[in-house]
mmCIF file of C-alpha atoms and ligand atoms in Angstrom:
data_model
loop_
_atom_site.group_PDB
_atom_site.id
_atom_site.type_symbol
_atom_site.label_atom_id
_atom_site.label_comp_id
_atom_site.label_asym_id
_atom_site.label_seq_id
_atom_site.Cartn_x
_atom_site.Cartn_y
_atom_site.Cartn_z
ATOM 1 C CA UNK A 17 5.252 148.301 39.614
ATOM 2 C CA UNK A 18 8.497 147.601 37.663
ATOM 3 C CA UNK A 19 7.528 150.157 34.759
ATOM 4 C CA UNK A 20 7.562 152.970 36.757
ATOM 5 C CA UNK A 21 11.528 152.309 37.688
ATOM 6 C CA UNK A 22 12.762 154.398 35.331
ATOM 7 C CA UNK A 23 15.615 156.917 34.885
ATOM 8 C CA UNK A 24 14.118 160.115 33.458
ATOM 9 C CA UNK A 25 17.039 160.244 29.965
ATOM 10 C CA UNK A 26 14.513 161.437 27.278
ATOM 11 C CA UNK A 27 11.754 164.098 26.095
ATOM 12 C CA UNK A 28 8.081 162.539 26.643
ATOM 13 C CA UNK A 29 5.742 162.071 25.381
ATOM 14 C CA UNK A 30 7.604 162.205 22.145
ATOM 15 C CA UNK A 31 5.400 164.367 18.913
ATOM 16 C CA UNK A 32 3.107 162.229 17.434
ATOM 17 C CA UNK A 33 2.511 164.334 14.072
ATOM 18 C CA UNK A 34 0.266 163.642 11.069
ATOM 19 C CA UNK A 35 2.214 163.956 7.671
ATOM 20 C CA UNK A 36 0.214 165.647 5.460
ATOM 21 C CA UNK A 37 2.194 166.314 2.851
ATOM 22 C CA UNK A 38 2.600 162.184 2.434
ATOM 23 C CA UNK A 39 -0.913 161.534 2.824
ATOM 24 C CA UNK A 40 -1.989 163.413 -0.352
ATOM 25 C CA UNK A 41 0.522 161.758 -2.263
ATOM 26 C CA UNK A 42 -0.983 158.718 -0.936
ATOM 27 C CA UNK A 43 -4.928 159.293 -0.880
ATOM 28 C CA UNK A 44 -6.092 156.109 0.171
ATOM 29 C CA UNK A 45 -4.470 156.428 3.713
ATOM 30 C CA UNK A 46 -3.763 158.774 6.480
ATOM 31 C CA UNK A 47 -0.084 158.892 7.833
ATOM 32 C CA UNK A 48 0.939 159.798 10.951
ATOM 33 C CA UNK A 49 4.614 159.473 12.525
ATOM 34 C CA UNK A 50 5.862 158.891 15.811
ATOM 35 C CA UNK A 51 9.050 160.635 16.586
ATOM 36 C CA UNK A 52 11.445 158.948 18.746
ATOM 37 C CA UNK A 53 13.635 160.121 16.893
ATOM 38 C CA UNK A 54 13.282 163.389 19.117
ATOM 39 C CA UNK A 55 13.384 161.653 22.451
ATOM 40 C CA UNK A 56 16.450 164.069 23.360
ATOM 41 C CA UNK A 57 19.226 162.417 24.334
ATOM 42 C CA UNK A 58 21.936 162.983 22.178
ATOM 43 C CA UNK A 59 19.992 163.280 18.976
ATOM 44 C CA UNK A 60 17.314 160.645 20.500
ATOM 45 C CA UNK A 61 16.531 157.327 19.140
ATOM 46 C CA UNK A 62 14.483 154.112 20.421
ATOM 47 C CA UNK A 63 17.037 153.172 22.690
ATOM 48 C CA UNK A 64 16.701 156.055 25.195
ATOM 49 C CA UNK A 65 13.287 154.642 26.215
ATOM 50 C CA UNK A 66 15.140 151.200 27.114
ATOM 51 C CA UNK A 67 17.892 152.587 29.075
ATOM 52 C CA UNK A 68 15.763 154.579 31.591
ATOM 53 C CA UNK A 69 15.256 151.239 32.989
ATOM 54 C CA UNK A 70 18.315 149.768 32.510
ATOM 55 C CA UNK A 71 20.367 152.760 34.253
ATOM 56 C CA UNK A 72 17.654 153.088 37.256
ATOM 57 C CA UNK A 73 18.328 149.435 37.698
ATOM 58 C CA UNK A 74 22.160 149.869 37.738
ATOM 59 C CA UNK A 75 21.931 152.659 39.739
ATOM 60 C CA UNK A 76 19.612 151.104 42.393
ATOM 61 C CA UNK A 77 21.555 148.149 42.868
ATOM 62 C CA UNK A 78 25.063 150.189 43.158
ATOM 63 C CA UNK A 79 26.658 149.381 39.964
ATOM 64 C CA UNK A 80 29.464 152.139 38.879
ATOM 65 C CA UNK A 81 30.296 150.787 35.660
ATOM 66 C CA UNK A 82 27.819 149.771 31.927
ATOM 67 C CA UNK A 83 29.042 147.639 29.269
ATOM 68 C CA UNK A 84 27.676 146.579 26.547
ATOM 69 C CA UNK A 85 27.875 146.418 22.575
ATOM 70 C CA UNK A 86 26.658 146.975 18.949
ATOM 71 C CA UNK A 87 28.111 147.571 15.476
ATOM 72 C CA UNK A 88 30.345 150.562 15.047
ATOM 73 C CA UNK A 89 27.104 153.181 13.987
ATOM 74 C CA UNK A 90 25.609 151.191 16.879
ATOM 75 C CA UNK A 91 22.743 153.569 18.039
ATOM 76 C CA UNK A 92 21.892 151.650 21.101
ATOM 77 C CA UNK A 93 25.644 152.216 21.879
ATOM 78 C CA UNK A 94 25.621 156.239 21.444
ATOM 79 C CA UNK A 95 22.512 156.541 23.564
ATOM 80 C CA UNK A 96 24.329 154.135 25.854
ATOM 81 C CA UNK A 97 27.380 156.467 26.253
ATOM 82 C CA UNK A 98 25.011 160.005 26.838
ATOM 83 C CA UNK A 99 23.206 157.888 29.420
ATOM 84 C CA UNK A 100 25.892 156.766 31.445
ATOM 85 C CA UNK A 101 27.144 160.759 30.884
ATOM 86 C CA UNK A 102 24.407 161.554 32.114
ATOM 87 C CA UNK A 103 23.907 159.143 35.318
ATOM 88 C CA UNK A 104 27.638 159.199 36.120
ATOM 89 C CA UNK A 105 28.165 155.494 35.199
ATOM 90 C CA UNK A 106 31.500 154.710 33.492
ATOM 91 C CA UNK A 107 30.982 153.383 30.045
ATOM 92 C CA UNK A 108 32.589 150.592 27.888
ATOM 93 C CA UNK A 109 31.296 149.753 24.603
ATOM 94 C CA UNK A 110 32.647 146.650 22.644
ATOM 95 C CA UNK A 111 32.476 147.568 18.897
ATOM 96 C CA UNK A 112 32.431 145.166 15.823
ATOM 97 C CA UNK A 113 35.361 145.230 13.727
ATOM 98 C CA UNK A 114 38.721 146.993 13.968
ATOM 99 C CA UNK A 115 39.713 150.503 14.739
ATOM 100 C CA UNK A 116 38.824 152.242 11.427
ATOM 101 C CA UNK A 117 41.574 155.461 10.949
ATOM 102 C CA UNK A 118 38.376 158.037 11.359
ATOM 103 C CA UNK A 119 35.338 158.464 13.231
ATOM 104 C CA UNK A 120 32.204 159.412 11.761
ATOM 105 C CA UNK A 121 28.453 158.635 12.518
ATOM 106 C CA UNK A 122 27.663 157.124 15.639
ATOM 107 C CA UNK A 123 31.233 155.840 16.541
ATOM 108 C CA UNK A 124 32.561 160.237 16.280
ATOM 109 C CA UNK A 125 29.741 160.708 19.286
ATOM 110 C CA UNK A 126 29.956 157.572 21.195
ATOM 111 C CA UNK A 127 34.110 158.721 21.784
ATOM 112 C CA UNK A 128 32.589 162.227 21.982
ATOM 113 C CA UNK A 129 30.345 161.400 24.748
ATOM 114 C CA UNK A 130 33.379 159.560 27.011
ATOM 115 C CA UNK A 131 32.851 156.113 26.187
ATOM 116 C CA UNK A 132 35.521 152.975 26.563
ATOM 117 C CA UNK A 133 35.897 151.593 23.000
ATOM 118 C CA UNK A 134 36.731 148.661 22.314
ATOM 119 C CA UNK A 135 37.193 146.973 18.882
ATOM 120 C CA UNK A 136 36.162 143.176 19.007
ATOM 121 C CA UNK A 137 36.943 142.378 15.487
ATOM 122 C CA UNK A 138 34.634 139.089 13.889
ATOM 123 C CA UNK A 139 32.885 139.163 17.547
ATOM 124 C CA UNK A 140 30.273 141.002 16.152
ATOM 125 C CA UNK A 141 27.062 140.692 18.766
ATOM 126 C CA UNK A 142 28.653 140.886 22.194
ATOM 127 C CA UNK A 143 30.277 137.439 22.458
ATOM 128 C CA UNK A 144 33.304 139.484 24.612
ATOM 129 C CA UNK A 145 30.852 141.282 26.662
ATOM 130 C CA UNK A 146 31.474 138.370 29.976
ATOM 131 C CA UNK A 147 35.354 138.165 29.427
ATOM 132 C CA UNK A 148 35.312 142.051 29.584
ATOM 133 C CA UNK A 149 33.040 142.248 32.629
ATOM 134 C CA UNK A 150 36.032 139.707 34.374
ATOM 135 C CA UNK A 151 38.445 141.652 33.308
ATOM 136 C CA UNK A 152 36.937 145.060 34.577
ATOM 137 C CA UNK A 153 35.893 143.384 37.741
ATOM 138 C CA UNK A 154 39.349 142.666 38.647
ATOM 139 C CA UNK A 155 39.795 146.504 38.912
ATOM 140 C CA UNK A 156 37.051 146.208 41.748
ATOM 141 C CA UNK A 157 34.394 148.075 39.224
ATOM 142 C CA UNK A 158 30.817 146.729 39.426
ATOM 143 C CA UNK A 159 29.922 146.193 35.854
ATOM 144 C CA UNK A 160 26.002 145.925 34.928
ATOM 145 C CA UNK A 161 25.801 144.475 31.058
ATOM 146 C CA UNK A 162 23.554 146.069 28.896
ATOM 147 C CA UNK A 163 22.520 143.028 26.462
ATOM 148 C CA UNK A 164 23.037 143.383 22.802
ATOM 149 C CA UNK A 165 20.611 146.368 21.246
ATOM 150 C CA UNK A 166 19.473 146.424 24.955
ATOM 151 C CA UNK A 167 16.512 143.987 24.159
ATOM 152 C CA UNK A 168 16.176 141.576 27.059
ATOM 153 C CA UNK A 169 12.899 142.271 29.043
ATOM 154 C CA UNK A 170 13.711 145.051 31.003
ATOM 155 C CA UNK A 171 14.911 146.657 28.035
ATOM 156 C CA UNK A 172 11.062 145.966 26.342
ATOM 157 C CA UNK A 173 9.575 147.659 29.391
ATOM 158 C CA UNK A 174 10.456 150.934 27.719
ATOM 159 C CA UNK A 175 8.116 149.908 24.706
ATOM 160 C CA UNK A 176 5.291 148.737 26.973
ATOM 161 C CA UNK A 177 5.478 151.893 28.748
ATOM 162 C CA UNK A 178 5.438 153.510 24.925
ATOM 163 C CA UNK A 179 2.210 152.130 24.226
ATOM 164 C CA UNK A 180 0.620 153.930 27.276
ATOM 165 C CA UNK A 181 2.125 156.911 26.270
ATOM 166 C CA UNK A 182 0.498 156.591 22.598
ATOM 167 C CA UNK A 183 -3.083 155.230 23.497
ATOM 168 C CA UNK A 184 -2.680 158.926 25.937
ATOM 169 C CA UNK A 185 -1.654 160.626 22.615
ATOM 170 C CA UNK A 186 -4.402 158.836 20.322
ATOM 171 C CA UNK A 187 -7.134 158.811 22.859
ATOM 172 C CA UNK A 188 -6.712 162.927 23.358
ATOM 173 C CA UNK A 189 -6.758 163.612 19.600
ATOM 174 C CA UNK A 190 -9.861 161.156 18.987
ATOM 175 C CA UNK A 191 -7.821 158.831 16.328
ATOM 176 C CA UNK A 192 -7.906 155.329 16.101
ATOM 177 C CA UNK A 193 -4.631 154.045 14.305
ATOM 178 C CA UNK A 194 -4.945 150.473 12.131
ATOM 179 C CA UNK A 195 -1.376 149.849 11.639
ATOM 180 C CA UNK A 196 2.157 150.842 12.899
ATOM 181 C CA UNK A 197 5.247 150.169 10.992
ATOM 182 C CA UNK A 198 8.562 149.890 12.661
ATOM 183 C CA UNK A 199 12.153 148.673 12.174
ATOM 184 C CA UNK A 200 13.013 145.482 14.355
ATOM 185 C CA UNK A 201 16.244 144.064 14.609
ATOM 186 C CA UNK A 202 17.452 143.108 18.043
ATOM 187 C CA UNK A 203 13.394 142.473 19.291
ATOM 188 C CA UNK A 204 13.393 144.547 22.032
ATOM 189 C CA UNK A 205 11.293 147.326 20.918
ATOM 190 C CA UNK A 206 8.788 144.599 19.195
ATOM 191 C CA UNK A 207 8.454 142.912 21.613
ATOM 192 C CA UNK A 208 7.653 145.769 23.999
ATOM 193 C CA UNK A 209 4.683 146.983 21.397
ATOM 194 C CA UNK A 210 3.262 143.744 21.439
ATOM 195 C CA UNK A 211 3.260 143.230 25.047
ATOM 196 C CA UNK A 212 2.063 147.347 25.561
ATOM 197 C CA UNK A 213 -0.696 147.039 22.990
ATOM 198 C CA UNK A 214 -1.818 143.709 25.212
ATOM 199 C CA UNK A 215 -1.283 145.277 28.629
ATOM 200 C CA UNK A 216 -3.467 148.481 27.775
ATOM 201 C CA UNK A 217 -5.802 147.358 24.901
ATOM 202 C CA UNK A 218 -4.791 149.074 22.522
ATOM 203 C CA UNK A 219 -6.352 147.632 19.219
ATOM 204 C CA UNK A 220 -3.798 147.937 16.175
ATOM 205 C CA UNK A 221 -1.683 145.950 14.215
ATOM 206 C CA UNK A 222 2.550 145.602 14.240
ATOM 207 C CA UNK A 223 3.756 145.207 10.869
ATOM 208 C CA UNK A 224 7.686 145.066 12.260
ATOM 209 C CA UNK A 225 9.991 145.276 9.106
ATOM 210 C CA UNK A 226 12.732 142.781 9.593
ATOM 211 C CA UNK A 227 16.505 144.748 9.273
ATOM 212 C CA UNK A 228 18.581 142.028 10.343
ATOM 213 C CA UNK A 229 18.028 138.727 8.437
ATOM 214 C CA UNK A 230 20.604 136.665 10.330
ATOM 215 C CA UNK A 231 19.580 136.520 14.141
ATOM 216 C CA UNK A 232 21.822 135.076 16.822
ATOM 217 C CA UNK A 233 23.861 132.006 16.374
ATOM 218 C CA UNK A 234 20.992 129.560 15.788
ATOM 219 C CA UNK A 235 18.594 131.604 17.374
ATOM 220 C CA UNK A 236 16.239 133.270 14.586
ATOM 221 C CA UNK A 237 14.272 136.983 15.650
ATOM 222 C CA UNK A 238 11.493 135.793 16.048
ATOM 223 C CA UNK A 239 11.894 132.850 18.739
ATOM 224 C CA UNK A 240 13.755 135.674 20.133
ATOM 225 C CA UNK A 241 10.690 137.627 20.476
ATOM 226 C CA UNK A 242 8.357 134.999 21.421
ATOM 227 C CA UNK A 243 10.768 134.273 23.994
ATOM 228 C CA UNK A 244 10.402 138.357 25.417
ATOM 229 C CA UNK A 245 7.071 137.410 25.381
ATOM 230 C CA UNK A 246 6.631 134.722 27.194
ATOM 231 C CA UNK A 247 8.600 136.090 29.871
ATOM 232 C CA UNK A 248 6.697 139.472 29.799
ATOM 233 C CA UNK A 249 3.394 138.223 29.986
ATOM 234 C CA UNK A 250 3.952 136.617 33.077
ATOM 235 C CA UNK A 251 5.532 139.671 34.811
ATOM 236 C CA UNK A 252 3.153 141.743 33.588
ATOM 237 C CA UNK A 253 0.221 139.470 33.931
ATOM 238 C CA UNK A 254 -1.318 139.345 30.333
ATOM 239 C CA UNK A 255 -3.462 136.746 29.857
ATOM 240 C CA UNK A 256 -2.891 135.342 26.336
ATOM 241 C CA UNK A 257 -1.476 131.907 24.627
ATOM 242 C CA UNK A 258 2.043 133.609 22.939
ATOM 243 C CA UNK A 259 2.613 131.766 19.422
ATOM 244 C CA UNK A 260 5.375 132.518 17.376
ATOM 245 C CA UNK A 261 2.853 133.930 14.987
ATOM 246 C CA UNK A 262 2.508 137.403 17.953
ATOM 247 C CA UNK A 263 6.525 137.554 17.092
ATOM 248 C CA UNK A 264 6.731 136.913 13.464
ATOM 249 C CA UNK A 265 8.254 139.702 11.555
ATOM 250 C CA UNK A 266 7.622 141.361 7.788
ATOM 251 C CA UNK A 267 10.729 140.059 5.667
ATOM 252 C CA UNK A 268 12.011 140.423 2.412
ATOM 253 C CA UNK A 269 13.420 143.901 3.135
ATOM 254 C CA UNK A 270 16.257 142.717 4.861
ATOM 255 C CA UNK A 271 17.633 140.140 1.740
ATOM 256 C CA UNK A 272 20.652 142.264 0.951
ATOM 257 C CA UNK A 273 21.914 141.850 4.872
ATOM 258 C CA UNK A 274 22.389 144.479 7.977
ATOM 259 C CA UNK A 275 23.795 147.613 7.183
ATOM 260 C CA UNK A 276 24.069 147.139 3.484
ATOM 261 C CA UNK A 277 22.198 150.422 1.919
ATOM 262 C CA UNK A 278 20.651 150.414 -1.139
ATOM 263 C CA UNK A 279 18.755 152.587 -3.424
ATOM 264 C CA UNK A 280 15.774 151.363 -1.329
ATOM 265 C CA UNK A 281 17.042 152.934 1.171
ATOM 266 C CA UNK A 282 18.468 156.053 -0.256
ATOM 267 C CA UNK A 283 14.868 156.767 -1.818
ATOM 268 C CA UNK A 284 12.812 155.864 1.138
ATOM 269 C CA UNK A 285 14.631 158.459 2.966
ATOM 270 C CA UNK A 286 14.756 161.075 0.140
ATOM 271 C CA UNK A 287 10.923 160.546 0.054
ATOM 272 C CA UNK A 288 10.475 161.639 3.779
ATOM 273 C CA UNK A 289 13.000 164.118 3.602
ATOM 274 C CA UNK A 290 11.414 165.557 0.520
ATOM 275 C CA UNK A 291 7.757 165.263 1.642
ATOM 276 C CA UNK A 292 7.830 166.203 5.545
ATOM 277 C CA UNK A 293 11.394 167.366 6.167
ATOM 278 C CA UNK A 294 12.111 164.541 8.713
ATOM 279 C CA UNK A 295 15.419 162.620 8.410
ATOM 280 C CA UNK A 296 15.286 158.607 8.499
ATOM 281 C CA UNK A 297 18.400 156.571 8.801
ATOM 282 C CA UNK A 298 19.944 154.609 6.220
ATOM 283 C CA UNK A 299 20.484 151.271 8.135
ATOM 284 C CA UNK A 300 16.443 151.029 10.211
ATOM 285 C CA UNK A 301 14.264 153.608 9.994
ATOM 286 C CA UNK A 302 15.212 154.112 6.462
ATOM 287 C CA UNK A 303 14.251 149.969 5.608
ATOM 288 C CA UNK A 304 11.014 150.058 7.603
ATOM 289 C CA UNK A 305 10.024 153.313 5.918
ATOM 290 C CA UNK A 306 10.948 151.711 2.339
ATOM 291 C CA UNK A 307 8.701 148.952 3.675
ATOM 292 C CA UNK A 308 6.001 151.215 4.444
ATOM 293 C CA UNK A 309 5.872 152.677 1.464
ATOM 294 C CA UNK A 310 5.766 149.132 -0.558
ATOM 295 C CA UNK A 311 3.093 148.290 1.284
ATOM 296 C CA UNK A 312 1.173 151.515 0.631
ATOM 297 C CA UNK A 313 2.391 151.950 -3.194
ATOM 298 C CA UNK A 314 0.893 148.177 -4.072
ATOM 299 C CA UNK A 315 -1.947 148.946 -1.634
ATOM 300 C CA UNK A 316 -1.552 145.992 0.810
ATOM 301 C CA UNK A 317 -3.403 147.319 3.326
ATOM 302 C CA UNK A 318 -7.046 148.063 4.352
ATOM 303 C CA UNK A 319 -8.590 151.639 2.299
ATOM 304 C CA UNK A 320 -8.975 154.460 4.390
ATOM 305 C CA UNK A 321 -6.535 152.849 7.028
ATOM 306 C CA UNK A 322 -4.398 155.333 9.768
ATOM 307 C CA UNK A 323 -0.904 154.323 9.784
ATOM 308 C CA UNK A 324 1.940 154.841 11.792
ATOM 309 C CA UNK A 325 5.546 154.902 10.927
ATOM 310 C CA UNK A 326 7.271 154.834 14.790
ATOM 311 C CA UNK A 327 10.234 156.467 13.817
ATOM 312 C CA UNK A 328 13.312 154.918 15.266
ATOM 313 C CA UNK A 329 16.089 157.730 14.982
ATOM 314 C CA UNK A 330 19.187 156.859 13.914
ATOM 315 C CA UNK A 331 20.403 160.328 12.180
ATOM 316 C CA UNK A 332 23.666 160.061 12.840
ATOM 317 C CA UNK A 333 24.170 156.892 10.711
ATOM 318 C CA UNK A 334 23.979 159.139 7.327
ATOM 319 C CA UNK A 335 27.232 160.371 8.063
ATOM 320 C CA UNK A 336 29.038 157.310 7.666
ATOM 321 C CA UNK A 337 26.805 155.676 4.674
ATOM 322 C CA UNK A 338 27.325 159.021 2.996
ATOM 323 C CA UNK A 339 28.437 157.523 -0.356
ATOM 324 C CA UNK A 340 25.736 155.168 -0.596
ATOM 325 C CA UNK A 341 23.484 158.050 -0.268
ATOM 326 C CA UNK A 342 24.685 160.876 -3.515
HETATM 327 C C1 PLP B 427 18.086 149.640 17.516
HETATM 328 C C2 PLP B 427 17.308 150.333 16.483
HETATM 329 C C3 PLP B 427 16.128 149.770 15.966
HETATM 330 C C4 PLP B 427 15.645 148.391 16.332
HETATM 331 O O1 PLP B 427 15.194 148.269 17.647
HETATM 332 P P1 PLP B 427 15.303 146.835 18.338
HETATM 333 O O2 PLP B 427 14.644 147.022 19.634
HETATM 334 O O3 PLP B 427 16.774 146.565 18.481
HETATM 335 O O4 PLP B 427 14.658 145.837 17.463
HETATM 336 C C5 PLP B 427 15.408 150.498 15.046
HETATM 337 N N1 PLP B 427 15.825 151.709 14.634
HETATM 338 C C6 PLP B 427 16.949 152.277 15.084
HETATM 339 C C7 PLP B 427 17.339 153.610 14.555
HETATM 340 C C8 PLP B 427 17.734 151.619 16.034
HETATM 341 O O5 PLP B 427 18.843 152.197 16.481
#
């Protein structure tokens, strides 16, 4: 079975913890939180749970050498660089923009952890990521490529496999949850949850908060994601007419654009921080949560509900966004 070709990276099952202190602020609902945030691998995130596949994969088919890319507090590229550290793969990352004079955030720990940078300027999602494979092949390295964000299929598998690790979790402590919030942005990870809660019957429903309101090119997030599912059902076998209504996301968080923080932001995590003494990012987790809490403040969802928040990690990002955040 594909899902059990993994690459042990991470700490699971990650906690699944009930926040108290939010739910009496918020009486009509009991929160819970997932923390991914604490999967372990240099200070944990979502993507750890994608590259256990994508590194047993390399590995098993003799690859010495990962590329792939992100923005310069790319997440997916930090936990990139600590798992090729970790597996003994050689790492290049292809970074957005140009070399800025200092590290911080992400970018301080992705050079920390040994990775290749390299600065692609306007190339923002991986357009270089083929002509760099060339050129490293012509210094006889096997390059695997990590997609953008790490959300092709194999990449989702890590979010199929999360759901059997929750309905483990929910199923031991008796709960039933109603809703779980989550940042999507590259589709991977929404994708997986969809085609997890399918796979194992698990009855709940995604509300993914958009981050990202341009997609690729032409190609908007959700046709991504309906395309991840299309292809997953048939690997996996799921029996179930995909429309793009299983892929459409929550939007109107994302209108200022990627990366741009506001006092959205800045309050959503404050409110966490404040309330539970957990630490959201400004760019993801910190969006989704704001949408969360919208949803809960103007009471948009069903009384009495149990709601998630699948927390995404992402710390490191606070670092760099610092002045947005004062
Ligand atoms: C990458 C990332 C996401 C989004 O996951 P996708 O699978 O790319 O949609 C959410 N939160 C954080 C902190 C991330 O790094």
């Amino acid at each position: 079975m594909m899902l059990s070709k993994k690459y042990p990276l991470g700490f699971y099952p990650t906690p699944l913890e009930k926040m108290e202190n939010l739910s009496k602020k918020y009486p009509d609902y009991n929160l819970y939180i997932k923390r991914d945030d604490n999967s372990g691998l240099a200070s944990g995130g979502n993507k750890v749970r994608k590259l256990q596949f994508f590194i047993y994969e390399a590995l098993d088919k003799g690859y010495d050498t990962i590329i792939t890319a992100g923005a310069q507090q790319s997440n997916h590229c930090r936990q990139a660089a600590a798992a090729c550290a970790k597996s003994g793969l050689e790492c290049h990352l292809l970074l957005g923009g140009n070399k800025p004079e200092n590290y911080t955030g992400n970018l301080l720990l992705s050079h920390l952890l040994g990775a290749n940078i390299h600065f692609t300027g306007d190339n923002r999602k991986g357009e270089d990521l083929f002509s760099l494979k060339q050129k490293l092949e012509e210094q006889n390295k096997k390059v695997y490529v990590v997609p953008y964000g790490g959300s092709n299929l194999l990449g989702a598998y890590g979010f199929v496999d999360a759901v059997k690790e929750l309905k483990k979790q929910l199923s031991d402590l008796n709960l039933k949850m109603d809703y779980i919030f989550f940042a999507s942005s590259s589709g991977g990870t929404q994708a997986g949850l969809k085609l997890g809660t399918d796979l194992y019957g698990l009855d709940v429903k995604l509300m993914p908060i958009s981050i990202d309101k341009l997609g690729y090119g032409d190609v908007t997030l959700d046709k991504a994601v309906l395309e991840l599912l299309l292809e997953g059902q048939k690997t996996l076998g799921i029996e179930k007419a995909y429309t793009i209504e299983d892929a459409t996301l929550i939007r109107g968080y994302d209108s200022e654009g990627y990366g741009v923080v506001t006092s959205n932001e800045k309050n959503a995590i404050k409110e966490l921080a404040h309330s539970e003494g957990i630490l959201l990012d400004p760019v993801y987790s910190g969006r989704a949560f704001y949408g969360m809490l919208d949803h809960l403040e103007n009471k948009k969802l069903k009384k009495n509900s149990n709601v998630l928040f699948w927390h995404t990690g992402g710390l490191p990002a606070n670092f760099f966004y610092s002045k947005d955040l004062i």
